mmCIF file of C-alpha atoms in Angstrom:
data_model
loop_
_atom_site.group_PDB
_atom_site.id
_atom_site.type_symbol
_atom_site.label_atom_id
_atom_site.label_comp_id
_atom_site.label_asym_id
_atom_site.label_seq_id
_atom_site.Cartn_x
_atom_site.Cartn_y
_atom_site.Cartn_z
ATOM 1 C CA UNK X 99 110.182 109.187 106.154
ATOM 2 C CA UNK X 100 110.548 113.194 105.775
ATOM 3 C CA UNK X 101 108.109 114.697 103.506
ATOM 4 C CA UNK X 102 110.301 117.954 101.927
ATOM 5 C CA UNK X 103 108.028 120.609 100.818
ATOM 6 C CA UNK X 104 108.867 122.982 97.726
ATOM 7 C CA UNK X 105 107.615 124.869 95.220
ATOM 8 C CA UNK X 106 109.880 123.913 92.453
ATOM 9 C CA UNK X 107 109.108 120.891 90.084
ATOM 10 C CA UNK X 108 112.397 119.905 89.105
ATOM 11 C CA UNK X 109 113.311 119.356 93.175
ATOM 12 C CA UNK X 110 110.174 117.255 93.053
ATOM 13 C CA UNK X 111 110.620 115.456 89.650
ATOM 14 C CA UNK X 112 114.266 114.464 90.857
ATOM 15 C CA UNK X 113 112.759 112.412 94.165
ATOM 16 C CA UNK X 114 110.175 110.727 91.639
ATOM 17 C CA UNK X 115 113.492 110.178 89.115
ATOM 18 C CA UNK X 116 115.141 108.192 92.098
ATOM 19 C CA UNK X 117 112.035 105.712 92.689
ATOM 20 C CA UNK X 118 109.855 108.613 94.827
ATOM 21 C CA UNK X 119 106.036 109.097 95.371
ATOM 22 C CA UNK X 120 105.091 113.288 95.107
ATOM 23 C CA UNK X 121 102.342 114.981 95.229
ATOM 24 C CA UNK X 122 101.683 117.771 93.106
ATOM 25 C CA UNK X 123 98.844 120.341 92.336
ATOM 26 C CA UNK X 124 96.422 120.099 89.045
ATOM 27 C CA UNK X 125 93.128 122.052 88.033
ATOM 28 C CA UNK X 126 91.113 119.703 89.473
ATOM 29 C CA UNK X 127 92.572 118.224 92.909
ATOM 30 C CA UNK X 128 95.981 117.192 94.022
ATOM 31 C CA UNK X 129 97.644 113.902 92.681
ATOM 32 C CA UNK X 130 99.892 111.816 94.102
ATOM 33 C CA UNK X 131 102.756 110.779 91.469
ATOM 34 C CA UNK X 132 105.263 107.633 90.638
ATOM 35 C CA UNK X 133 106.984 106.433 87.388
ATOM 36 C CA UNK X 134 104.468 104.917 85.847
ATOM 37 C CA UNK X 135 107.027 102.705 84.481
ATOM 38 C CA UNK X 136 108.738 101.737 87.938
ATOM 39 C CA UNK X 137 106.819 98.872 89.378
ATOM 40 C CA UNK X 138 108.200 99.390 92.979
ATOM 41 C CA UNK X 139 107.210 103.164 92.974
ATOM 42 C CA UNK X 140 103.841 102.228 91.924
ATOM 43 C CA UNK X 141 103.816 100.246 94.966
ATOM 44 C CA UNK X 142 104.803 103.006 97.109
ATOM 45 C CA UNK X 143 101.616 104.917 96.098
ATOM 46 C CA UNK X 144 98.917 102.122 97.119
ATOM 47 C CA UNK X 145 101.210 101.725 100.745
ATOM 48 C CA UNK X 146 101.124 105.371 101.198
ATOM 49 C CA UNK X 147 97.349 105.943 100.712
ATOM 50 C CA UNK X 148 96.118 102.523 101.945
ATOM 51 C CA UNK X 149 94.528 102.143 98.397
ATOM 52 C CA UNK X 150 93.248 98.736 97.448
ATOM 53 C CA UNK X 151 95.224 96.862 95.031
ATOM 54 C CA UNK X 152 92.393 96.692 92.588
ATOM 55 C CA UNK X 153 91.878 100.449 92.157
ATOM 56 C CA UNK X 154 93.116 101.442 88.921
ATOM 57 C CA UNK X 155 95.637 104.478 88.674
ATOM 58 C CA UNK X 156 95.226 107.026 86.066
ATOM 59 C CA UNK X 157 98.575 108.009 83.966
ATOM 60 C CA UNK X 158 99.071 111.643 83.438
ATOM 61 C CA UNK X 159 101.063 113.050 80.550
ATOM 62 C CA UNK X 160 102.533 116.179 79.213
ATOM 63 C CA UNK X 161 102.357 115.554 75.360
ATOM 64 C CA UNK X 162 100.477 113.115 73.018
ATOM 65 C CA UNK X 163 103.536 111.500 71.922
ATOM 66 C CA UNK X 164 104.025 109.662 75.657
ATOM 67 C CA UNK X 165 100.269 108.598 75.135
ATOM 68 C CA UNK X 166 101.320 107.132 71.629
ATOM 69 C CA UNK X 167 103.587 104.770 74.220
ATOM 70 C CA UNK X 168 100.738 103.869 76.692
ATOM 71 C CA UNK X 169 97.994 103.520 74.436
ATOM 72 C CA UNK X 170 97.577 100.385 71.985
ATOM 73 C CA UNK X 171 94.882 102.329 70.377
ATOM 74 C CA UNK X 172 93.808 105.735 70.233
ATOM 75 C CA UNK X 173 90.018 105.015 69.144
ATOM 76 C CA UNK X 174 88.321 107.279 66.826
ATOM 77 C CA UNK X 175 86.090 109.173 69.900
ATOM 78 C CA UNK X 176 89.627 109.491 71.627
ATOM 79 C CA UNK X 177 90.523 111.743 68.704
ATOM 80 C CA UNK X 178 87.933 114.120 68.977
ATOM 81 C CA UNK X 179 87.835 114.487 72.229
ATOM 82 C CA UNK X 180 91.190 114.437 72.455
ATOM 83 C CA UNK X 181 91.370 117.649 70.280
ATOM 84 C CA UNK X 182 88.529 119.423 71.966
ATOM 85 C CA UNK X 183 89.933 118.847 75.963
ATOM 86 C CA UNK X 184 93.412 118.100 75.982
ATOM 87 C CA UNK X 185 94.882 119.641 78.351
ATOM 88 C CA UNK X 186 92.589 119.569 80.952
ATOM 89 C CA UNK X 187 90.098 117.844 83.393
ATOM 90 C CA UNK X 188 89.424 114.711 81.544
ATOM 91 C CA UNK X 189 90.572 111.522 81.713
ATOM 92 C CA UNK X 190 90.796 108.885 78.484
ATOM 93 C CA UNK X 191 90.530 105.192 78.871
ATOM 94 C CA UNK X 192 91.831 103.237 76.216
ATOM 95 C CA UNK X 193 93.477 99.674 75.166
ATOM 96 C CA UNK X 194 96.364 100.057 76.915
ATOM 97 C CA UNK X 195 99.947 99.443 75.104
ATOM 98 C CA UNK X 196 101.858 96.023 76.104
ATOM 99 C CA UNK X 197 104.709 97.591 77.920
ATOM 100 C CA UNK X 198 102.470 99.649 80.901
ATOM 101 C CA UNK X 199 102.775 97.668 83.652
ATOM 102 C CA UNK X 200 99.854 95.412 85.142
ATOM 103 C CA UNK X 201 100.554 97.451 88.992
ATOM 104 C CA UNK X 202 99.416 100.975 87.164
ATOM 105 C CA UNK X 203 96.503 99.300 85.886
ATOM 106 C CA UNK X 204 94.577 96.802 88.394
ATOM 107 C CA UNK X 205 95.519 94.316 85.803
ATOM 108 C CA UNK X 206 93.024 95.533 83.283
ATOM 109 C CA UNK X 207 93.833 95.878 79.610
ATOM 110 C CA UNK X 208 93.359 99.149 79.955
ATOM 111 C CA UNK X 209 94.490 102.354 80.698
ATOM 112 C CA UNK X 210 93.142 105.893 81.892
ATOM 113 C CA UNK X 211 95.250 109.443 80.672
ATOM 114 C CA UNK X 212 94.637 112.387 80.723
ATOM 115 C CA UNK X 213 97.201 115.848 80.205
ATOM 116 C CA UNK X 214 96.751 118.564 83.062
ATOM 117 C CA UNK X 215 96.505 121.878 82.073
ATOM 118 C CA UNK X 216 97.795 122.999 85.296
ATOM 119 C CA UNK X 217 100.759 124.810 84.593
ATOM 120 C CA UNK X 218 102.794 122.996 87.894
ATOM 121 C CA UNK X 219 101.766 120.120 86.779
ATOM 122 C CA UNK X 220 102.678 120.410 83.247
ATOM 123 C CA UNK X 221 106.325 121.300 84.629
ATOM 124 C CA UNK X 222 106.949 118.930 87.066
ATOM 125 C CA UNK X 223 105.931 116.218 84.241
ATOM 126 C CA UNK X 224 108.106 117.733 81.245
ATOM 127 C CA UNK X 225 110.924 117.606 84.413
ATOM 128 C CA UNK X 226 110.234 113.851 84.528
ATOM 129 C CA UNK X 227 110.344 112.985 81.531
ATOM 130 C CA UNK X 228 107.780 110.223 81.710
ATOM 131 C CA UNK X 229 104.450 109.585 82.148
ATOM 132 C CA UNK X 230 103.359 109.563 85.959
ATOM 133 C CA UNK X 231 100.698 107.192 87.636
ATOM 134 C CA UNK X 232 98.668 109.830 90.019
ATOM 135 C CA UNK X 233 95.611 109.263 92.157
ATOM 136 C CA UNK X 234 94.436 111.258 94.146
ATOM 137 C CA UNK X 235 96.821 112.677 97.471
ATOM 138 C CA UNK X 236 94.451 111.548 99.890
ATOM 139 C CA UNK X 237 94.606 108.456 102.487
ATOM 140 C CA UNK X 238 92.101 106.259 100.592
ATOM 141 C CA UNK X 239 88.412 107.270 101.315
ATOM 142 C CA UNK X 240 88.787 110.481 102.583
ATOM 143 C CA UNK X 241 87.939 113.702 100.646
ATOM 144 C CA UNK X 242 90.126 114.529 97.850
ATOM 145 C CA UNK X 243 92.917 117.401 98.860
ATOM 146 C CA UNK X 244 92.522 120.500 96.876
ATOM 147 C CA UNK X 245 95.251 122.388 98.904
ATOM 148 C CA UNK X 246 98.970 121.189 100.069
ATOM 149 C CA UNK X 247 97.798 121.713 103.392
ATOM 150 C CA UNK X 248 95.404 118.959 103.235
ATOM 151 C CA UNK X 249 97.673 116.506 101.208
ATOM 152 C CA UNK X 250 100.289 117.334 104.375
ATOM 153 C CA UNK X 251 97.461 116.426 106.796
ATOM 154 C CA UNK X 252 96.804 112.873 104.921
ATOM 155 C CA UNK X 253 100.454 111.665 103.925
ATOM 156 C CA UNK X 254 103.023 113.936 106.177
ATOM 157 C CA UNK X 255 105.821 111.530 106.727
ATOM 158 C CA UNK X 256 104.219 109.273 104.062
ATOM 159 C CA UNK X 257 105.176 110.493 100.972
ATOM 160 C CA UNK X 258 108.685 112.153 99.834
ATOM 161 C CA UNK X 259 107.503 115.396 98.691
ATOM 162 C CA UNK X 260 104.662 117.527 98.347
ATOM 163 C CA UNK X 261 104.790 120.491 95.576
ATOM 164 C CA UNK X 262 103.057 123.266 96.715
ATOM 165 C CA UNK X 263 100.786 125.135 95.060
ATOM 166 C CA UNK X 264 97.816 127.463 95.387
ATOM 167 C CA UNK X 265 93.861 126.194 96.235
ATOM 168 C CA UNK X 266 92.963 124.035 93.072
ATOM 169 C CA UNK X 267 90.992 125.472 90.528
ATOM 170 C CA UNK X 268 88.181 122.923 89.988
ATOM 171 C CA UNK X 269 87.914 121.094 93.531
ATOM 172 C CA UNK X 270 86.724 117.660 91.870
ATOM 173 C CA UNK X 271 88.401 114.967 90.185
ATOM 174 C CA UNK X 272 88.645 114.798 86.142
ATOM 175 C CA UNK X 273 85.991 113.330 84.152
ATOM 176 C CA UNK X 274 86.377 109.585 83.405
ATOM 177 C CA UNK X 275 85.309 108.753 79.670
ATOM 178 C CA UNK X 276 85.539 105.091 78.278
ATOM 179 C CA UNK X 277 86.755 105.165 74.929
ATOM 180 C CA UNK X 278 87.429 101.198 74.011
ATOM 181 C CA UNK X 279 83.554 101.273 72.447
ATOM 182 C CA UNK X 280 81.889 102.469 69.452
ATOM 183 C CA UNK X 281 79.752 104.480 72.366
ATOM 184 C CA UNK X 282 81.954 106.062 75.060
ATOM 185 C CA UNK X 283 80.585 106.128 78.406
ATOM 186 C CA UNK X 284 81.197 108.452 81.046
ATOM 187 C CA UNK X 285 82.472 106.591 83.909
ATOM 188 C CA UNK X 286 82.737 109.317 86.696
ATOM 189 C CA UNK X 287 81.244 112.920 86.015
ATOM 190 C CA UNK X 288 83.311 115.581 86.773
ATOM 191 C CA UNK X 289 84.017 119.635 85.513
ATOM 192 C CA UNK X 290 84.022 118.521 81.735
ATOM 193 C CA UNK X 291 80.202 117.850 81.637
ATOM 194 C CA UNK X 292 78.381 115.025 79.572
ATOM 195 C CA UNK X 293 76.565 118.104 77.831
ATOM 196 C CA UNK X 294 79.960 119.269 76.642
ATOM 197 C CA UNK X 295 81.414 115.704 75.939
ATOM 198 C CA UNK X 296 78.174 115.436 74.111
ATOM 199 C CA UNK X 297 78.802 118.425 71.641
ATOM 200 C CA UNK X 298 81.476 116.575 70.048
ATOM 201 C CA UNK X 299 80.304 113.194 70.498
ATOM 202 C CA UNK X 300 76.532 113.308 70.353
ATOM 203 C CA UNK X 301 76.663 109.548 71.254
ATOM 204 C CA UNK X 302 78.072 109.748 75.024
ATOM 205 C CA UNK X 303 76.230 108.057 77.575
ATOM 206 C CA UNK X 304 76.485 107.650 80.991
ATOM 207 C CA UNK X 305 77.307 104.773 82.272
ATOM 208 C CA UNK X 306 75.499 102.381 84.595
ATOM 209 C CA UNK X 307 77.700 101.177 87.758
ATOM 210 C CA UNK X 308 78.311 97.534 87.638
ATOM 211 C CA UNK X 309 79.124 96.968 91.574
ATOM 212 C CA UNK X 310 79.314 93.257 90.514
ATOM 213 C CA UNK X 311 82.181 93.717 87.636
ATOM 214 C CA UNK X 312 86.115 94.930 88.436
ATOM 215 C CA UNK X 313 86.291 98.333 88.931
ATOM 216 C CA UNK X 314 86.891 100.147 85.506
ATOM 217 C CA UNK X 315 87.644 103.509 86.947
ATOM 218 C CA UNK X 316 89.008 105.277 90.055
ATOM 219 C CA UNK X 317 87.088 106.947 92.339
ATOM 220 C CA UNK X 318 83.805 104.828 91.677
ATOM 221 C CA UNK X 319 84.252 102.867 94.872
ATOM 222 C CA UNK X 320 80.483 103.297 96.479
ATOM 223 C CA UNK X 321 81.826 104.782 99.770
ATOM 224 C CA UNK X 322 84.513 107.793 98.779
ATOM 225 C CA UNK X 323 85.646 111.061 99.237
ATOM 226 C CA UNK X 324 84.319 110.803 102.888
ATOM 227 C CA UNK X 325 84.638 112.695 105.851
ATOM 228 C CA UNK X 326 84.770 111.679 109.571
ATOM 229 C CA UNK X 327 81.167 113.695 110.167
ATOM 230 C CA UNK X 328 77.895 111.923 108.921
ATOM 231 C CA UNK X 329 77.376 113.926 105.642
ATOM 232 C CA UNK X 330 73.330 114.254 104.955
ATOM 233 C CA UNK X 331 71.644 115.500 101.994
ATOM 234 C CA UNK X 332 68.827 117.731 101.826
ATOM 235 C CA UNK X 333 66.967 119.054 98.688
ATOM 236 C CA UNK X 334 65.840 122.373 101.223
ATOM 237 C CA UNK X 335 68.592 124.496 103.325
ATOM 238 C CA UNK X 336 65.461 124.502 105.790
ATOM 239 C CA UNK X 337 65.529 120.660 106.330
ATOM 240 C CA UNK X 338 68.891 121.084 107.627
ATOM 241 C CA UNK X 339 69.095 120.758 111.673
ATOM 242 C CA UNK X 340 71.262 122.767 113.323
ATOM 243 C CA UNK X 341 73.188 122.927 115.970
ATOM 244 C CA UNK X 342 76.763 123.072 117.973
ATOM 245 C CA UNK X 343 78.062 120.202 116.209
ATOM 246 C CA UNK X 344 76.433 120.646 112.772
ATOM 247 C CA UNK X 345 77.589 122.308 109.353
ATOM 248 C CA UNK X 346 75.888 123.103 106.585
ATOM 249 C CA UNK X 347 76.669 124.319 102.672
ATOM 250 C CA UNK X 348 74.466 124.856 99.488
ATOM 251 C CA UNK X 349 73.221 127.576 97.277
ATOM 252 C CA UNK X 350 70.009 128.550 99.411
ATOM 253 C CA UNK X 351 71.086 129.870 103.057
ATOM 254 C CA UNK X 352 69.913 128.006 105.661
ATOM 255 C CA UNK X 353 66.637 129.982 108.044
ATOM 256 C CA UNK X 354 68.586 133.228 110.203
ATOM 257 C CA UNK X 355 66.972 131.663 113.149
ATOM 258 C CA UNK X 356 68.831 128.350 112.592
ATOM 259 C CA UNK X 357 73.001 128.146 114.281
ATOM 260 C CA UNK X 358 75.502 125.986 112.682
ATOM 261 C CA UNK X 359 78.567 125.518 113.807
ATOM 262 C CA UNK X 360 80.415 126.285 110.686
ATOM 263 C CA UNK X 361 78.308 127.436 107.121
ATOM 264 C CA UNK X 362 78.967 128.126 103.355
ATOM 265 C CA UNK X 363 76.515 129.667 101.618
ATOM 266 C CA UNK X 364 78.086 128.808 97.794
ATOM 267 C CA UNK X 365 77.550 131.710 94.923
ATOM 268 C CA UNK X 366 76.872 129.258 92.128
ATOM 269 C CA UNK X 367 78.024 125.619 91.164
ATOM 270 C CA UNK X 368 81.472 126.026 90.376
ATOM 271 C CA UNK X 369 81.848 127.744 93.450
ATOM 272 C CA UNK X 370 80.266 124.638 95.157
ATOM 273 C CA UNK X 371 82.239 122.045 93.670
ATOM 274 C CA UNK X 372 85.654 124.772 94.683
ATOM 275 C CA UNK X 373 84.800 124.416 98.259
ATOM 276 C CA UNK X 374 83.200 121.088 99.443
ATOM 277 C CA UNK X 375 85.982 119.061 100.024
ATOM 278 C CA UNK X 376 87.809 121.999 101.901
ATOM 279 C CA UNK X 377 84.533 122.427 103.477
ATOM 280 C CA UNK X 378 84.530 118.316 104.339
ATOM 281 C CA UNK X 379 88.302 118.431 105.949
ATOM 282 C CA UNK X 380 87.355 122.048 107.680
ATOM 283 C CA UNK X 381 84.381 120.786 109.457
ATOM 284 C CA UNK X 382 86.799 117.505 110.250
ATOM 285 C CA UNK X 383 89.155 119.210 111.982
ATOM 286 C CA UNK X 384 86.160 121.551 114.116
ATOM 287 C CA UNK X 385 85.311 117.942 115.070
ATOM 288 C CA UNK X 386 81.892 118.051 113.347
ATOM 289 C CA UNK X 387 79.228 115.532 113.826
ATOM 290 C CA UNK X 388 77.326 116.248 111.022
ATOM 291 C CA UNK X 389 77.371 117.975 108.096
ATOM 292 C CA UNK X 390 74.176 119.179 105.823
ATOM 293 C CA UNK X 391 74.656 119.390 102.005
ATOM 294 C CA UNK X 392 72.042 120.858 99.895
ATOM 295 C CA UNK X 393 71.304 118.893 96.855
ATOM 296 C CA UNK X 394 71.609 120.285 93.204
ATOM 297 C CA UNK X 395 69.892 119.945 89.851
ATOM 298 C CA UNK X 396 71.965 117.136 88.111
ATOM 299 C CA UNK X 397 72.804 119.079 84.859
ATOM 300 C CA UNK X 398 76.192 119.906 83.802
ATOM 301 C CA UNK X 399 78.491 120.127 86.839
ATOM 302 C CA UNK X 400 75.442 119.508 89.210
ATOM 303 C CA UNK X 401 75.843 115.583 88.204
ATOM 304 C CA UNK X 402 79.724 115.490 88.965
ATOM 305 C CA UNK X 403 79.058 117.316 92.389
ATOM 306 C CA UNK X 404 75.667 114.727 93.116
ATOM 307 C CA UNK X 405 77.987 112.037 92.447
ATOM 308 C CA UNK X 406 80.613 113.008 95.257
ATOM 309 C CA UNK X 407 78.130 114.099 97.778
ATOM 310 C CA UNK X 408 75.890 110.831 97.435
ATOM 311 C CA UNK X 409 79.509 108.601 98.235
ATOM 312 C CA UNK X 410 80.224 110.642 101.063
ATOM 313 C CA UNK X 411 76.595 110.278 102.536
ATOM 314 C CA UNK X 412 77.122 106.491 101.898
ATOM 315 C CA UNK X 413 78.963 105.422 105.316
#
């Protein structure tokens, strides 16, 4: 297959109109879109990132009235937060509606959304004309791709298109939020924090990972978002050991006297979430053993970024 590359989303929309898979850019990392309505395309998306069947997709929209068709209920939390963060990094789950189709869905009853605020995104769905079932534009386990260069790296010759656009603006996936309950539950942390989801809905919790259970949510896998180096985690830069094969990022440089291979010293959190997977698929292509990752306080985006650092280190 030839993977065109463009930087227009109605040349991309009209290869996902005739049954495609494309990637695209959003604020938080790139996603990898099908009809969610076309069974066969859905398909295409599991083949081309060697994603196991029982992962769920999440549907992306570009106004409530196409969640009105996936939803069979929009819960009374879904309102309000609904009103506060859409569009943007957060993702919905809900009943889902009886036509989505079991393939978008892991054959749960129900359904993730969310509307990107990215304005690419935003195009290339309105150019669609349908919802779109994304993941992530990544082979399956490897770190999420926040620029086209690393989606080209994963799925070149994969995929039918990739729509280019700049670095993305958050660098980790949306927030998951479970809203079938009278409590919702935060299913994967990400840049809308549980302080903020908690400012509207005092209630939110996090949730507790049931390993046992189906898997409720993407991206909650226990080994993700990995690179080929041995990611370690270290609460001081000065635990870090360095050397010609080692990396290392945090907030705290590491010693002068210590020599790593590659470094990123990060200027605050956001900046931190921005650049680790870059940082991951850099180090992966210096042919890095090993790469050091100081840990963070997990408080607002802290617990998103803990949460893809600690499935990384999990090989």
């Amino acid at each position: 297959m030839r993977t065109t590359i463009t930087n227009d989303p109605r040349e991309a929309a009209a290869f996902i109109k005739r049954g495609g898979v494309v990637a695209f850019p959003t604020e938080t990392v790139y996603g990898l879109g099908a009809n969610l309505f076309d069974e066969a395309a859905i398909e295409k998306i599991f083949v081309a990132k060697g994603r196991p069947q029982d992962n769920p997709l999440i549907a992306h929209i570009s106004s409530i009235e196409q969640l009105l068709h996936l939803a069979g209920e929009i819960t009374p939390t879904a309102h309000a937060f609904i009103a506060v963060f859409f569009p943007g990094p957060l993702t919905i789950i809900l009943p889902k509606a009886a036509g989505v189709p079991s393939a978008a869905t892991a054959g749960l009853e129900t359904i993730g959304v969310r509307m990107p605020r990215h304005p690419q995104a935003h195009e290339l769905l309105r150019a669609c004309g349908s919802p779109l079932a994304a993941p992530s534009a990544n082979l399956s386990g490897r770190p999420s791709p926040t620029t086209w260069q690393a989606v080209a790296e994963d799925l070149d010759g994969r995929i039918d298109a990739i729509l280019c656009g700049e670095q993305t603006e958050v660098g980790l996936e949306s927030t998951i939020v479970d809203c079938t309950g009278s409590v919702p539950l935060v299913l994967r942390a990400g840049a809308v924090t549980l302080e903020q989801l908690r400012t509207v809905v005092s209630a939110t919790t996090l949730a507790v990972p049931n390993l046992a259970g189906a898997i409720r949510s993407p991206g909650t896998h226990h080994r993700h978002y990995s690179p080929q180096a041995r990611v370690m985690l270290v609460d001081d830069s000065r635990l870090a050991d360095d050397g010609p094969t080692a990396a290392y990022i945090g907030l705290d440089p590491p010693p002068p006297k210590q020599e790593f291979a590659l470094q990123y010293v990060c200027s605050g959190l956001d900046d931190y979430a921005h650049e680790l997977f870059r940082f991951f698929r850099i180090c992966d292509e210096a042919k890095i053993s090993v790469i050091y990752c100081q840990t963070v306080a997990e408080a607002g985006l802290g617990l998103a970024l803990m949460d893809r650092m600690r499935r990384a280190a999990d090989h």
